[in-house]
mmCIF file of C-alpha atoms and ligand atoms in Angstrom:
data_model
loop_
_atom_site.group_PDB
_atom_site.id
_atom_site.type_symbol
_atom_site.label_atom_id
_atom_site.label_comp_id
_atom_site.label_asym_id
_atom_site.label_seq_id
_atom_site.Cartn_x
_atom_site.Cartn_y
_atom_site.Cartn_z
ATOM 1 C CA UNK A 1 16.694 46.175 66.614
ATOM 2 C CA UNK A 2 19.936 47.295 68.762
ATOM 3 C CA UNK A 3 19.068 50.562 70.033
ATOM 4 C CA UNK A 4 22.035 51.671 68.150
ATOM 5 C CA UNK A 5 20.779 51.805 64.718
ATOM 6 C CA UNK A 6 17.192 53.126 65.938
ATOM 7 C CA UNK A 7 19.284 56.240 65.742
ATOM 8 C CA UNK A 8 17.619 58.551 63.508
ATOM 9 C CA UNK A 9 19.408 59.086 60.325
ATOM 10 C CA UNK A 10 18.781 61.444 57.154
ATOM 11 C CA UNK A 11 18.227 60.737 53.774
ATOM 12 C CA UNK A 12 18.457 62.589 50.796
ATOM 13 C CA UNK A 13 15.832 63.084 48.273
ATOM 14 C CA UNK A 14 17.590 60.960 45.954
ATOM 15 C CA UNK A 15 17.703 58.257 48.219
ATOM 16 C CA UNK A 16 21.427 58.526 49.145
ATOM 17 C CA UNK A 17 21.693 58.560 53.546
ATOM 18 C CA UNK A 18 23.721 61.534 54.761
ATOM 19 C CA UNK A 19 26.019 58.891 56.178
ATOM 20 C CA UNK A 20 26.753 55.679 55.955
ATOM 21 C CA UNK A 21 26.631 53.623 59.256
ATOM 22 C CA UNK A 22 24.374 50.393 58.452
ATOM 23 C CA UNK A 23 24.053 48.734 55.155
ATOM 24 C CA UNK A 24 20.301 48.990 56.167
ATOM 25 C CA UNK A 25 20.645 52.670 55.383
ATOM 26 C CA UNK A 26 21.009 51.582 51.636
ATOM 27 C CA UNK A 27 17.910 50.823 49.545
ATOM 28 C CA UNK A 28 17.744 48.627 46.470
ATOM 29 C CA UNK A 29 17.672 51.586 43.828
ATOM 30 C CA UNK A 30 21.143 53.152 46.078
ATOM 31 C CA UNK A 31 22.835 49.958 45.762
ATOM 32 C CA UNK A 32 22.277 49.634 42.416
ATOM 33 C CA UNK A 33 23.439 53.248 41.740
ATOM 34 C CA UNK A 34 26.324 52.623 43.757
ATOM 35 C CA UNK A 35 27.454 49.425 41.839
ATOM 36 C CA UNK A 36 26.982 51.076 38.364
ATOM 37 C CA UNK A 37 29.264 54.095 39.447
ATOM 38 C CA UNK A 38 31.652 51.482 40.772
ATOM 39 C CA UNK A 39 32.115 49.996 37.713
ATOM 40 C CA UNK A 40 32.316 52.733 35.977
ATOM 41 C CA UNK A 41 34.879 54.336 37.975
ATOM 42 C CA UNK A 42 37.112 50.121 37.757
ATOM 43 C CA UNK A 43 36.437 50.653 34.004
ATOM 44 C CA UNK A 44 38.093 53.937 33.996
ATOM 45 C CA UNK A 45 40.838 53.320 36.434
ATOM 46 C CA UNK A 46 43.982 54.375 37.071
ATOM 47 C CA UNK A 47 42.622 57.393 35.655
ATOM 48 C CA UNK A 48 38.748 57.597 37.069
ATOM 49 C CA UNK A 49 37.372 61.081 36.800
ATOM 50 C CA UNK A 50 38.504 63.343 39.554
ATOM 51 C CA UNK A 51 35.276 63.546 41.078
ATOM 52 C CA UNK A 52 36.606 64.698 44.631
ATOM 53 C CA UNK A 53 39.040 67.535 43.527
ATOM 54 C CA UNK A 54 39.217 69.933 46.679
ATOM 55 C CA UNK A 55 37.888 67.570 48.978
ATOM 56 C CA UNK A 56 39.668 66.493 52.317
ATOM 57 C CA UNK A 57 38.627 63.024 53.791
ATOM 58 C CA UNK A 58 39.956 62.299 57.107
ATOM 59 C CA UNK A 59 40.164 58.119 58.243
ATOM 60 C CA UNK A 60 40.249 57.555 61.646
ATOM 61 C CA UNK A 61 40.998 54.131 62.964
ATOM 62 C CA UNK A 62 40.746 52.388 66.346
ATOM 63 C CA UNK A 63 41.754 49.030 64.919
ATOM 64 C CA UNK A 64 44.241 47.762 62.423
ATOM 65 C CA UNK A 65 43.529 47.348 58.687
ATOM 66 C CA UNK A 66 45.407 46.409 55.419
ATOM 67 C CA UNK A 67 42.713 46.671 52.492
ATOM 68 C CA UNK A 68 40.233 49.457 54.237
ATOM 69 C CA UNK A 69 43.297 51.786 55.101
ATOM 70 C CA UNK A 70 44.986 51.544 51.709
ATOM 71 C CA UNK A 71 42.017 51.568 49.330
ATOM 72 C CA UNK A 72 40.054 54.706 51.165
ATOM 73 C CA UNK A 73 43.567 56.442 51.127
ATOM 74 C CA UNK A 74 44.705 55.750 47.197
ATOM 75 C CA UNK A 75 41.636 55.270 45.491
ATOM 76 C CA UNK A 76 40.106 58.716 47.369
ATOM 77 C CA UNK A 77 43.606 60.528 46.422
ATOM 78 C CA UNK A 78 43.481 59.083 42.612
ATOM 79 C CA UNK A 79 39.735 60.892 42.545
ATOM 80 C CA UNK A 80 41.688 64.115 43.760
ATOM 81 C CA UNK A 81 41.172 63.985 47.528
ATOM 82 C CA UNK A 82 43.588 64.865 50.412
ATOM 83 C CA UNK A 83 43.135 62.201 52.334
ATOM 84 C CA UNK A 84 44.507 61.997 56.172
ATOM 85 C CA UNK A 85 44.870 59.423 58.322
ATOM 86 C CA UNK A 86 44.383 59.471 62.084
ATOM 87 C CA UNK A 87 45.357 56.590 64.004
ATOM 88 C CA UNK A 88 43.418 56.015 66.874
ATOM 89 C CA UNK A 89 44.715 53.054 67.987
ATOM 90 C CA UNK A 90 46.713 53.577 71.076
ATOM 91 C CA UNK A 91 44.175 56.725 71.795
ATOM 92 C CA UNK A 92 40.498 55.477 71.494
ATOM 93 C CA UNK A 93 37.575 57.652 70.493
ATOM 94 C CA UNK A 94 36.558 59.777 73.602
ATOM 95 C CA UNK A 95 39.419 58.962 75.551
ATOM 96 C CA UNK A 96 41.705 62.018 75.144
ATOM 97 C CA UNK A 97 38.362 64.611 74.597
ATOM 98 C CA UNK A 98 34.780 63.844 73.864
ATOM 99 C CA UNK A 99 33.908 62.312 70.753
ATOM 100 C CA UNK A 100 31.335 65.626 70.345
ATOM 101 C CA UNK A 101 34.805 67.505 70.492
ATOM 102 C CA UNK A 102 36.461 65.378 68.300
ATOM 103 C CA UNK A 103 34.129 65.423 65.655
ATOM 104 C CA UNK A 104 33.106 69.180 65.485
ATOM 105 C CA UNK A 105 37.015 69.685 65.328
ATOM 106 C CA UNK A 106 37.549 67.307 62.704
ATOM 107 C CA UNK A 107 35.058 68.731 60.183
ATOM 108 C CA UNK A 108 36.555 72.012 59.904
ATOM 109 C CA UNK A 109 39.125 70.278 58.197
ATOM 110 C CA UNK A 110 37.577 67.572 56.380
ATOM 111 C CA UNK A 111 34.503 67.109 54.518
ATOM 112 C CA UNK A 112 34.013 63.199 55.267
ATOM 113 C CA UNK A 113 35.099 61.364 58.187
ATOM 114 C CA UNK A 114 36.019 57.657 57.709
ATOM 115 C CA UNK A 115 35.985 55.572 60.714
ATOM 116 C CA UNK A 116 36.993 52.437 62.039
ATOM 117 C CA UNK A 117 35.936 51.925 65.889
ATOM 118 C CA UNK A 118 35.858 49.683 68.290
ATOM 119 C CA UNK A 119 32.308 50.098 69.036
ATOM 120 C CA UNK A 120 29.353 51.328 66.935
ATOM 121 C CA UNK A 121 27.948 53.561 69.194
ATOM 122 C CA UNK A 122 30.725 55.687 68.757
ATOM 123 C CA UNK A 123 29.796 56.360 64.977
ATOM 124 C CA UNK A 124 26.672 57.076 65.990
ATOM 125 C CA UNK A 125 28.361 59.526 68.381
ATOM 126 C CA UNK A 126 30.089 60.915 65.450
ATOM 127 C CA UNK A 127 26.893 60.898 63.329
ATOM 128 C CA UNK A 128 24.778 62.654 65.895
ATOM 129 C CA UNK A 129 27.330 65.947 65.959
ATOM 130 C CA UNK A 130 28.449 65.867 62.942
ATOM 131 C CA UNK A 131 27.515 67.854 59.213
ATOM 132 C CA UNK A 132 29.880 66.218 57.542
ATOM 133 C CA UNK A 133 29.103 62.671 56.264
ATOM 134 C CA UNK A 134 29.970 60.083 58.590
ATOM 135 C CA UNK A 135 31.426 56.770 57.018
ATOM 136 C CA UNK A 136 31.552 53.246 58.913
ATOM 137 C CA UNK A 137 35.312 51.815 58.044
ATOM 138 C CA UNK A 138 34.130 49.082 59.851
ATOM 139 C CA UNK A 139 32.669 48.825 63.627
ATOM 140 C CA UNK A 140 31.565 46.081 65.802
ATOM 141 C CA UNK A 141 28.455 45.223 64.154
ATOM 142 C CA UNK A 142 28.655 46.226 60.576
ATOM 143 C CA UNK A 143 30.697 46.393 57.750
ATOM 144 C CA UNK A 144 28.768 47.999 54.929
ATOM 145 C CA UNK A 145 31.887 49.615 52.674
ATOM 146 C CA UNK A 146 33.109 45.815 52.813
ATOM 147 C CA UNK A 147 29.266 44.865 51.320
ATOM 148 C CA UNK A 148 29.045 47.032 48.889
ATOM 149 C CA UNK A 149 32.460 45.630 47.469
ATOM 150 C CA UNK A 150 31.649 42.251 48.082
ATOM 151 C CA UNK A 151 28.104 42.642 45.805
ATOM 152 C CA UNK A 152 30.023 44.569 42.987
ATOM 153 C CA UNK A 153 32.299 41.169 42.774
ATOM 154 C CA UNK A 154 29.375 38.869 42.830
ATOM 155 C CA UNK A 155 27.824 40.921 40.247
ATOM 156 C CA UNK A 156 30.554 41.363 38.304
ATOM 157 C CA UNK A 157 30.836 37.517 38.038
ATOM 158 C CA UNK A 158 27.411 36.526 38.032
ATOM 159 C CA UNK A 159 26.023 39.389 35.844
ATOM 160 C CA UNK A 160 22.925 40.288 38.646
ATOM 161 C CA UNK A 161 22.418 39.975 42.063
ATOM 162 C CA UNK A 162 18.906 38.908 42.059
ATOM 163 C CA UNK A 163 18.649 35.082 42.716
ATOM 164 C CA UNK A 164 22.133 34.880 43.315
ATOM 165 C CA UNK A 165 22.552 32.137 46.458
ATOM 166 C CA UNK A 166 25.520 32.864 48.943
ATOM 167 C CA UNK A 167 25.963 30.726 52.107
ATOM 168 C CA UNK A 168 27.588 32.544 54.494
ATOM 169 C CA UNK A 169 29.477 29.936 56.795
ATOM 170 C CA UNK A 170 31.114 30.707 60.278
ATOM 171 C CA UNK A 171 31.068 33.776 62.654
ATOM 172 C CA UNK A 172 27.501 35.414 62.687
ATOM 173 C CA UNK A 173 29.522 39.142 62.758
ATOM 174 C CA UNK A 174 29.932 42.264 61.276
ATOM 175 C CA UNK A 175 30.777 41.262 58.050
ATOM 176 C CA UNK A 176 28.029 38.970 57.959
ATOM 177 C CA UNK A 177 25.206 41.392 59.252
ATOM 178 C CA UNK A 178 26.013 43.906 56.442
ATOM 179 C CA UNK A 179 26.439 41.036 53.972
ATOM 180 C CA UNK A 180 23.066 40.077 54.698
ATOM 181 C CA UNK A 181 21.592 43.511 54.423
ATOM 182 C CA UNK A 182 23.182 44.435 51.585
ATOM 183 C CA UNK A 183 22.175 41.171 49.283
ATOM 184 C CA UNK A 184 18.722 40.588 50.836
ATOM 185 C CA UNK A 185 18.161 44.498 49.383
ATOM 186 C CA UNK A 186 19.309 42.958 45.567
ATOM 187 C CA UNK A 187 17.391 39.844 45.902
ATOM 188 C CA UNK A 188 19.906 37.201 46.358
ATOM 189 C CA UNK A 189 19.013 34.156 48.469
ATOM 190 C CA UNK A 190 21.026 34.266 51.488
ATOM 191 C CA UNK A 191 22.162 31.536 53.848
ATOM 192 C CA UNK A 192 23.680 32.088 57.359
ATOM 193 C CA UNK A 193 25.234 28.942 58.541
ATOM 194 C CA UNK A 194 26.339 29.344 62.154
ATOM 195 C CA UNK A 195 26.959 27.421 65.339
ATOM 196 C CA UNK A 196 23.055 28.735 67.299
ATOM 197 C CA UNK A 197 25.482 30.523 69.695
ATOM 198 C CA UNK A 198 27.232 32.626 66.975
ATOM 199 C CA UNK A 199 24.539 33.509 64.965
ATOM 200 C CA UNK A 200 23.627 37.149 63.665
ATOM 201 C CA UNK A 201 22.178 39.828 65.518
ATOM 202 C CA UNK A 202 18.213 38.754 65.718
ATOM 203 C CA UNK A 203 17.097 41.824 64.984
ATOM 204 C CA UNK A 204 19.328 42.537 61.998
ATOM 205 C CA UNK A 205 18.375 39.090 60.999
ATOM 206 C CA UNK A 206 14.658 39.879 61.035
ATOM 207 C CA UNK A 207 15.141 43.209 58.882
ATOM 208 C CA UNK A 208 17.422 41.412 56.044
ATOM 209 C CA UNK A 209 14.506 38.850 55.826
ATOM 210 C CA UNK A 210 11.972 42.203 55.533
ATOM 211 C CA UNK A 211 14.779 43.541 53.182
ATOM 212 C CA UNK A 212 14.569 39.959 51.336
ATOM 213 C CA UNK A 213 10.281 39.777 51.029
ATOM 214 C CA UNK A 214 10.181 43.045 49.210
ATOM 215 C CA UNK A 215 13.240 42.308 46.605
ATOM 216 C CA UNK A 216 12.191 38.646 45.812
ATOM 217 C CA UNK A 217 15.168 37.243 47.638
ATOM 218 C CA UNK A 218 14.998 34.848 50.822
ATOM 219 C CA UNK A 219 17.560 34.883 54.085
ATOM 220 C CA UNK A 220 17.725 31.630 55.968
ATOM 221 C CA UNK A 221 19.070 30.251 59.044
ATOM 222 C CA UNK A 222 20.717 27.494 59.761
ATOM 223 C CA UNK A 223 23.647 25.464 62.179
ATOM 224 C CA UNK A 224 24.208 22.156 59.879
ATOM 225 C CA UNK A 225 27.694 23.351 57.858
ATOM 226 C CA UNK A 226 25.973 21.209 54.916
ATOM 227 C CA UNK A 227 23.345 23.274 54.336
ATOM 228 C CA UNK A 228 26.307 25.237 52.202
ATOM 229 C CA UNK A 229 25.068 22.699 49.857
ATOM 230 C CA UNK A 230 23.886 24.455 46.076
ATOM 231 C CA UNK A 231 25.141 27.141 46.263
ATOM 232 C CA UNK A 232 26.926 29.877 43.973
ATOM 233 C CA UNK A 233 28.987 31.716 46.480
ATOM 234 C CA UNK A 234 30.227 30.403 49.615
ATOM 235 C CA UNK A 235 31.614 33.519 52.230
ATOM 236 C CA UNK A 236 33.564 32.693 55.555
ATOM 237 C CA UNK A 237 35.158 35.425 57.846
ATOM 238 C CA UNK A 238 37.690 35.013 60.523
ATOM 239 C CA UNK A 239 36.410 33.410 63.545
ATOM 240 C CA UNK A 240 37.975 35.441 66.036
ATOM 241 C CA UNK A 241 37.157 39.242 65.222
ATOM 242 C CA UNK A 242 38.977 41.906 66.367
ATOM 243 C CA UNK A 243 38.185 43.022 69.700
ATOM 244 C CA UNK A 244 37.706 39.346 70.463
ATOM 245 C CA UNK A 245 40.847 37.993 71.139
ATOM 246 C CA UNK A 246 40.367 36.572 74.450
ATOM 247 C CA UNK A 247 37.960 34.348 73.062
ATOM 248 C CA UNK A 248 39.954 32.654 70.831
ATOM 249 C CA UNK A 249 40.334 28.865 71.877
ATOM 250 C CA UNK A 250 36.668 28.278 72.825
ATOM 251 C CA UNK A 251 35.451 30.056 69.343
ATOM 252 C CA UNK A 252 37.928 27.855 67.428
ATOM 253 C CA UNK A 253 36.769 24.761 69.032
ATOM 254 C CA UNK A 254 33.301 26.053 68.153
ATOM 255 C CA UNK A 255 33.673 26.313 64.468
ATOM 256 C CA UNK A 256 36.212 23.751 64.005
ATOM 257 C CA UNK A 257 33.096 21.580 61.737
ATOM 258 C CA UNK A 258 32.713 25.128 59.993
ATOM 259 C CA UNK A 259 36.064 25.420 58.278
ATOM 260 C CA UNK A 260 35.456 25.247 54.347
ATOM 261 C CA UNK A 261 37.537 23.059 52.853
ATOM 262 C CA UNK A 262 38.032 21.686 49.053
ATOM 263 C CA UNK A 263 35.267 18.881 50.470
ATOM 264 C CA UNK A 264 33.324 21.391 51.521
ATOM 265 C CA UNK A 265 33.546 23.256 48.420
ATOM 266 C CA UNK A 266 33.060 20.290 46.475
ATOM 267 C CA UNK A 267 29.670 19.455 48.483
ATOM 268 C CA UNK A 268 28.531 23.061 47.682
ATOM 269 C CA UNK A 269 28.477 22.606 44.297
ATOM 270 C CA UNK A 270 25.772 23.517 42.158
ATOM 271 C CA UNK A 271 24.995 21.113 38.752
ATOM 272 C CA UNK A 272 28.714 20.115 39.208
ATOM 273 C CA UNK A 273 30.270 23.385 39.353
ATOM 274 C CA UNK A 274 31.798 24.792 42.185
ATOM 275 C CA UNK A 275 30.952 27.643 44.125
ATOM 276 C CA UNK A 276 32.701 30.597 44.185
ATOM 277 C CA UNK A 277 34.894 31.353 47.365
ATOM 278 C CA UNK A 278 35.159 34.579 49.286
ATOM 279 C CA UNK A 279 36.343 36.119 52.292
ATOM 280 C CA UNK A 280 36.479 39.914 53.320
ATOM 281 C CA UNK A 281 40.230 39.128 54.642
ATOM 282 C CA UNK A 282 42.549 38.877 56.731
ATOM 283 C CA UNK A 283 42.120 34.741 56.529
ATOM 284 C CA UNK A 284 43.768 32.760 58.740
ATOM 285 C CA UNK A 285 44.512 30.199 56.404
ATOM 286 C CA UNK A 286 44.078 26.250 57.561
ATOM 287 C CA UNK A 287 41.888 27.715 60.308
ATOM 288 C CA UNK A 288 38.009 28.937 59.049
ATOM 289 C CA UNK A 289 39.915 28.273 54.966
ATOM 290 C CA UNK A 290 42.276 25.638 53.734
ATOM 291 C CA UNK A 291 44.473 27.337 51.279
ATOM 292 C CA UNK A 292 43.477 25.136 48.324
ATOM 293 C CA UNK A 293 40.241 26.857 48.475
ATOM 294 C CA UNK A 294 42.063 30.591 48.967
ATOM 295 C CA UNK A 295 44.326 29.713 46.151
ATOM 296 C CA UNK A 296 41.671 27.801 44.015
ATOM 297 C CA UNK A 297 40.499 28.726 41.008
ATOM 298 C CA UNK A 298 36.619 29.588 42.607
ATOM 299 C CA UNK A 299 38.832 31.839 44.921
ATOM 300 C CA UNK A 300 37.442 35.560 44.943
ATOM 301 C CA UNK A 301 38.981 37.204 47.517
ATOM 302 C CA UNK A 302 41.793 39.719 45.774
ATOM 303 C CA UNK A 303 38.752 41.087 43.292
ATOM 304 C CA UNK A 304 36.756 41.891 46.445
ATOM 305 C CA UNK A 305 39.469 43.958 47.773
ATOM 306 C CA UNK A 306 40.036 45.727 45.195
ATOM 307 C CA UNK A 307 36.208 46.089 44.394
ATOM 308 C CA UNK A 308 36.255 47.691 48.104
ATOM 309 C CA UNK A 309 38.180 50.615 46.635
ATOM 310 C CA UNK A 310 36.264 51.299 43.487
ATOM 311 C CA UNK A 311 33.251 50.760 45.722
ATOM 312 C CA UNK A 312 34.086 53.733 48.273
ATOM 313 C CA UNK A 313 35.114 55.246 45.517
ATOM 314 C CA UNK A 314 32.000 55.789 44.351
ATOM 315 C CA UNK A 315 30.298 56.233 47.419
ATOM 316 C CA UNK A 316 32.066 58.904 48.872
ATOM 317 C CA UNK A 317 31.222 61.063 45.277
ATOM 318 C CA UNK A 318 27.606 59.968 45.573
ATOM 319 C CA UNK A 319 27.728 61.250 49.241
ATOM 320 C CA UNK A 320 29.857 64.725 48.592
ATOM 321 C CA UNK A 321 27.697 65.351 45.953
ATOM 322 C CA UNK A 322 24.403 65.265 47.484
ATOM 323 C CA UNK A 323 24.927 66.568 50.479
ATOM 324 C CA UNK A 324 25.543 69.845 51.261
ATOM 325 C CA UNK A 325 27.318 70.557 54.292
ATOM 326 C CA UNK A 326 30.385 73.359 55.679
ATOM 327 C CA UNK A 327 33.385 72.037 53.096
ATOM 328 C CA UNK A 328 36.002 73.638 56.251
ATOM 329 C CA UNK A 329 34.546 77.050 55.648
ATOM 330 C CA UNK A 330 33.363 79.269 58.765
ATOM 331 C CA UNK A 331 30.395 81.138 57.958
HETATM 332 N N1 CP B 401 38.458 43.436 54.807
HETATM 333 C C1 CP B 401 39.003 44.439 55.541
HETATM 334 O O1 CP B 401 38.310 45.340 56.007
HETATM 335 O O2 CP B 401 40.341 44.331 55.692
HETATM 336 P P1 CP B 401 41.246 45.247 56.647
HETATM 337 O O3 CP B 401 40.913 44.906 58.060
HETATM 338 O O4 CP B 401 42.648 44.915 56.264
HETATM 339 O O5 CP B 401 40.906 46.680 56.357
HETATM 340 N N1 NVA B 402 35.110 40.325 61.275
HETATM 341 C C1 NVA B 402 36.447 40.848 61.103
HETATM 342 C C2 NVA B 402 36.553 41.591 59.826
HETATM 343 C C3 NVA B 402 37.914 42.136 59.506
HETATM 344 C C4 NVA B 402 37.935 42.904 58.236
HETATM 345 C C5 NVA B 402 36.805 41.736 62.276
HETATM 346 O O1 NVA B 402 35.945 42.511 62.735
HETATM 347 O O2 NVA B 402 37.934 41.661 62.753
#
């Protein structure tokens, strides 16, 4: 395991982490508690309860974002939150003063910090100074808000998790690593199908399979892009994440047999029907997706955005509510 998520981190008595940095800080019984509140709160919407009246969430991002920007900063203000967005871009973390700085600064203001940065270590910065809950927006090696939307869509179309079987296809990364964790906690059979020198993060491989064993589910392994074959869901990501840019031609020559395309789909199918399709977004469309499959009728990919925001939603009242922690006030 990356020494970065060897990190010691707290968790309540109910279960629910003091932060959220790694889908593997998430157990079965908190996902599940998560998911229910999530679609409770998309039942109720536009007008969810206002569960986060006098609460101020700050988002601080290091890289750009469409769907994590916009649904922290509406769907936490429709549940009665200031919300206020740093932009970190041109200015990253540590840079300008020391993340230690940054953070104890930042929490007499705000009772949750949402972050995206450019490298995990510097949530777990964040984490380590920090009595506010710290919330990953998205880093270098995980993406759990993004997982926790992604299994309220499955569910929501499938009606459980457990047994479930999503083939993940493309870019061992972020997205994938908290993917894994997240579905290998509800039992679903997972499939990683990656070129052997893009694959996941061995050691957060090796904990989704533990994960996997104890909820009945399974989490392979493998380069063939056919092994998408039978499956319910099939999940790409782009191929050229942020931060690796300068990589671009030789990773697009690597996955070029990994795009999914209607063929693809159609060899995925399962008793005749075809999978659904999903992708965390931005696509590059006719690169890792054709846009039959974006724009065909298996195509999940605007319910999992907006699943990201009741999602958070949720999360950040679970988290508010069970921890206690300075709310801005001096003592
Ligand atoms: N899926 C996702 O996190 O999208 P953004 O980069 O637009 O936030
Ligand atoms: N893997 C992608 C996800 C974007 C939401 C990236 O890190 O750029």
């Amino acid at each position: 395991m990356p020494d970065i998520m060897t990190e010691p981190t707290t968790t309540t008595s109910s279960g629910m982490p003091t932060s959220l940095l790694s889908s593997a800080q998430l157990d079965t019984t908190t996902i599940e508690a998560v998911l229910d509140l999530a679609a409770k709160m998309r039942s109720d919407w536009p007008a969810p309860k206002r569960t986060l009246e006098n609460r101020a969430i700050a988002l601080v991002f290091e890289k750009p974002s469409l769907r994590t920007r916009t649904s922290f900063d509406i769907g936490l203000s429709r549940l009665g939150a200031t919300v206020s967005y740093l932009d970190q871009s041109a200015s990253p973390l540590g840079d300008r003063e020391s993340i230690k700085d940054f953070t104890m600064t930042l929490e007499r203001y705000a009772d949750a910090i949402v972050a995206r940065v450019r490298r995990h270590s510097a949530l777990v910065e964040m984490e380590r100074h920090a009595s506010v809950p710290i919330v990953n927006a998205l880093s270098d090696l995980e993406h759990p808000c993004q997982a926790l939307g992604d299994a309220l869509t499955i569910r929501t179309v499938y009606g459980r998790l457990k047994g479930v079987k999503v083939a993940y296809i493309g870019d061992g990364n972020n997205v994938c690593n908290s993917l894994m964790l997240t579905m290998a906690a509800m039992g679903a059979t997972v499939t990683i199908v990656a070129p052997s020198a893009y694959e996941p993060e061995p050691s957060i491989l090796s904990l989704a399979r533990e994960r996997a064993e104890e909820a009945g589910g399974a989490v392979h392994l493998r380069t063939d892009p056919d092994a998408i074959a039978a499956h319910d869901v099939v999940y790409t990501d782009t191929w050229v994440s942020m931060g690796s840019e300068s990589e671009r031609d030789e990773r697009v020559e690597a996955f070029q047999r990994y795009r999914v395309t209607k063929d693809s789909m159609n060899r995925a199918s399962v008793g005749g029907k075809c999978p659904s399709f999903m992708h965390c977004l931005p696509a590059f469309r006719g690169v890792e997706v054709d846009d039959e499959v974006m724009d065909g009728p298996g195509s999940l990919v605007y319910e999992q955005a907006e699943n990201r925001m009741h999602a958070q939603n949720a999360l950040l009242t679970m988290l508010l509510s069970t921890n206690t922690h300075k709310n801005g006030a001096n003592p």
